[in-house]
Amino acid sequence: METLLSYGPDAKHSHLTSALFYKDTAGRMDRPDPTAAGDAVNHGLHKRYALTKGSKTVDMLGPVHSDIFFQDKYLLNGVDMKLKLIRSKDTFCLMSDDVDVEYKVVVKEASLFVRKVKLNPGVTLAHARALEKATAKYPIRRVVTKVFSVPTGNMSFVQDHIFLGQLPKRLIVGCVRNTAFNGSYQQNPFNFDHFGTNFLAVYMDGEQIPYKPLKPTFTADGSGNYIRAYHTLFSGTNKMNQDEGNAISRKDYPGGYTLYAFDLTPDLSSGGHYNLVKQGNLRMEMQFQQPLPTTVNVIVYAEMDNVIEIDRARNVVFDYTS
């Protein structure tokens, strides 16, 4: 979700392919046969298959998706850091139309590339003097993801206290099948289906956002009225009226790219300056046109502004609890 909405076509067609990012074909995400042809092929799956078929070894390179690695300041020397990587299940990251074969991902070698900088002794001394008076501060964009299940047959989803305490500056909401989320060779876990959503609003301390709730209509042939919902992909990610995009077209949106983005900052600047921390309660309400045909997971992706501080004894202090 982060990669999908943060980068434009140029990045997705170039350096992101180093991490095997190839955009899935809208409307064909749950077609697990990579050798299909014509209108049945998912071009993204086919490109990944071409690089790995026959158990070929493929090399990949990409960033570590952790908050601390997406801030621009150098980390002070002498700070103890431990990094733990947890693999996804094979059923989550692979697709196959053969129900009798369980494919696996085998990691033959992994390397972590870390840049070290040797500072001028004068700069090092200046840092030491500054740390006697104040801490080193690292503003970060903290990401919190929460998942809520909506059972089969429900026509609404209401969740109180999604966030109680610090409120996010940006919120992105999407729905996927529970079976795909838990791992299935036949289903794409990144197929954000609309499931007939016809109402969506969030409430921050009782105030409805947006003021006029989203009321899209989706049809089987993709000819519904959903332009306001589609537009949130830009208004909620600081891309509105900018020479930027995310390679998701209006036609793609109902075919597996149905995400809803909300900028919750007072001045609608979630992608700009640092925002003051606000405490409160966040609630969300979603309604569906028809009873859900399957159990659905509602994924709530939130971004918050926080600060990590390091003192001269290299003690690390956070301004958040989790």
PDB file of N, CA and C in Angstrom, residues 7 19 41 57 109 115 120 125 127 149 166 181 216 218 222 237 250 254 263 266 317-318:
ATOM      1  N   TYR A   7       4.613   6.424  -4.983  1.00  0.00           N
ATOM      2  CA  TYR A   7       5.474   6.589  -6.155  1.00  0.00           C
ATOM      3  C   TYR A   7       4.643   6.704  -7.425  1.00  0.00           C
ATOM      4  N   ALA A  19      12.876  -4.494  -6.835  1.00  0.00           N
ATOM      5  CA  ALA A  19      12.244  -5.256  -5.755  1.00  0.00           C
ATOM      6  C   ALA A  19      11.072  -6.085  -6.273  1.00  0.00           C
ATOM      7  N   VAL A  41      -4.862 -12.502 -18.713  1.00  0.00           N
ATOM      8  CA  VAL A  41      -3.542 -12.422 -18.101  1.00  0.00           C
ATOM      9  C   VAL A  41      -3.431 -11.214 -17.171  1.00  0.00           C
ATOM     10  N   THR A  57      16.893 -18.516  -9.801  1.00  0.00           N
ATOM     11  CA  THR A  57      17.307 -17.602  -8.744  1.00  0.00           C
ATOM     12  C   THR A  57      17.222 -16.174  -9.260  1.00  0.00           C
ATOM     13  N   GLU A 109      20.653 -16.032  -0.032  1.00  0.00           N
ATOM     14  CA  GLU A 109      21.612 -15.098   0.566  1.00  0.00           C
ATOM     15  C   GLU A 109      20.924 -13.756   0.773  1.00  0.00           C
ATOM     16  N   ARG A 115      25.105   2.536   5.165  1.00  0.00           N
ATOM     17  CA  ARG A 115      26.078   3.581   4.860  1.00  0.00           C
ATOM     18  C   ARG A 115      26.642   4.157   6.149  1.00  0.00           C
ATOM     19  N   ASN A 120      34.237  14.965  10.061  1.00  0.00           N
ATOM     20  CA  ASN A 120      35.374  15.800  10.424  1.00  0.00           C
ATOM     21  C   ASN A 120      35.441  15.902  11.947  1.00  0.00           C
ATOM     22  N   LEU A 125      33.175  17.065  17.505  1.00  0.00           N
ATOM     23  CA  LEU A 125      33.305  17.813  18.756  1.00  0.00           C
ATOM     24  C   LEU A 125      32.121  18.759  18.957  1.00  0.00           C
ATOM     25  N   HIS A 127      29.106  18.314  17.827  1.00  0.00           N
ATOM     26  CA  HIS A 127      27.962  17.481  18.198  1.00  0.00           C
ATOM     27  C   HIS A 127      28.004  17.141  19.690  1.00  0.00           C
ATOM     28  N   SER A 149     -11.917  -7.350  11.079  1.00  0.00           N
ATOM     29  CA  SER A 149     -12.656  -8.320  10.268  1.00  0.00           C
ATOM     30  C   SER A 149     -14.151  -8.009  10.286  1.00  0.00           C
ATOM     31  N   GLN A 166      -3.161   9.709  20.548  1.00  0.00           N
ATOM     32  CA  GLN A 166      -2.630  10.481  19.427  1.00  0.00           C
ATOM     33  C   GLN A 166      -3.383  10.148  18.148  1.00  0.00           C
ATOM     34  N   PHE A 181      -5.804 -12.329   2.792  1.00  0.00           N
ATOM     35  CA  PHE A 181      -4.966 -11.685   3.801  1.00  0.00           C
ATOM     36  C   PHE A 181      -4.194 -12.723   4.610  1.00  0.00           C
ATOM     37  N   PRO A 216     -19.927   6.349  -2.915  1.00  0.00           N
ATOM     38  CA  PRO A 216     -19.693   5.838  -4.270  1.00  0.00           C
ATOM     39  C   PRO A 216     -20.697   4.765  -4.643  1.00  0.00           C
ATOM     40  N   PHE A 218     -20.641   1.348  -7.190  1.00  0.00           N
ATOM     41  CA  PHE A 218     -19.807   0.492  -8.027  1.00  0.00           C
ATOM     42  C   PHE A 218     -20.689  -0.512  -8.756  1.00  0.00           C
ATOM     43  N   GLY A 222     -17.788  -1.628 -14.057  1.00  0.00           N
ATOM     44  CA  GLY A 222     -16.899  -0.513 -13.749  1.00  0.00           C
ATOM     45  C   GLY A 222     -17.412   0.847 -14.145  1.00  0.00           C
ATOM     46  N   THR A 237      -3.112  12.295  -0.227  1.00  0.00           N
ATOM     47  CA  THR A 237      -1.685  11.948  -0.237  1.00  0.00           C
ATOM     48  C   THR A 237      -0.813  13.105  -0.708  1.00  0.00           C
ATOM     49  N   ARG A 250      -8.392   6.130 -13.429  1.00  0.00           N
ATOM     50  CA  ARG A 250      -9.810   6.089 -13.043  1.00  0.00           C
ATOM     51  C   ARG A 250     -10.409   4.719 -13.359  1.00  0.00           C
ATOM     52  N   PRO A 254     -11.763   0.742  -9.570  1.00  0.00           N
ATOM     53  CA  PRO A 254     -12.684  -0.273  -9.033  1.00  0.00           C
ATOM     54  C   PRO A 254     -12.218  -1.708  -9.257  1.00  0.00           C
ATOM     55  N   ASP A 263      -6.767  13.149   4.471  1.00  0.00           N
ATOM     56  CA  ASP A 263      -5.825  14.071   5.099  1.00  0.00           C
ATOM     57  C   ASP A 263      -6.526  14.664   6.314  1.00  0.00           C
ATOM     58  N   PRO A 266      -5.315  20.016  10.033  1.00  0.00           N
ATOM     59  CA  PRO A 266      -6.191  21.198   9.942  1.00  0.00           C
ATOM     60  C   PRO A 266      -6.001  21.992   8.660  1.00  0.00           C
ATOM     61  N   VAL A 317      14.869   7.938  23.519  1.00  0.00           N
ATOM     62  CA  VAL A 317      13.576   8.274  24.110  1.00  0.00           C
ATOM     63  C   VAL A 317      12.567   8.492  22.987  1.00  0.00           C
ATOM     64  N   PHE A 318      11.386   7.918  23.144  1.00  0.00           N
ATOM     65  CA  PHE A 318      10.304   8.066  22.167  1.00  0.00           C
ATOM     66  C   PHE A 318       9.207   8.941  22.764  1.00  0.00           C
TER      67      PHE A 318
END
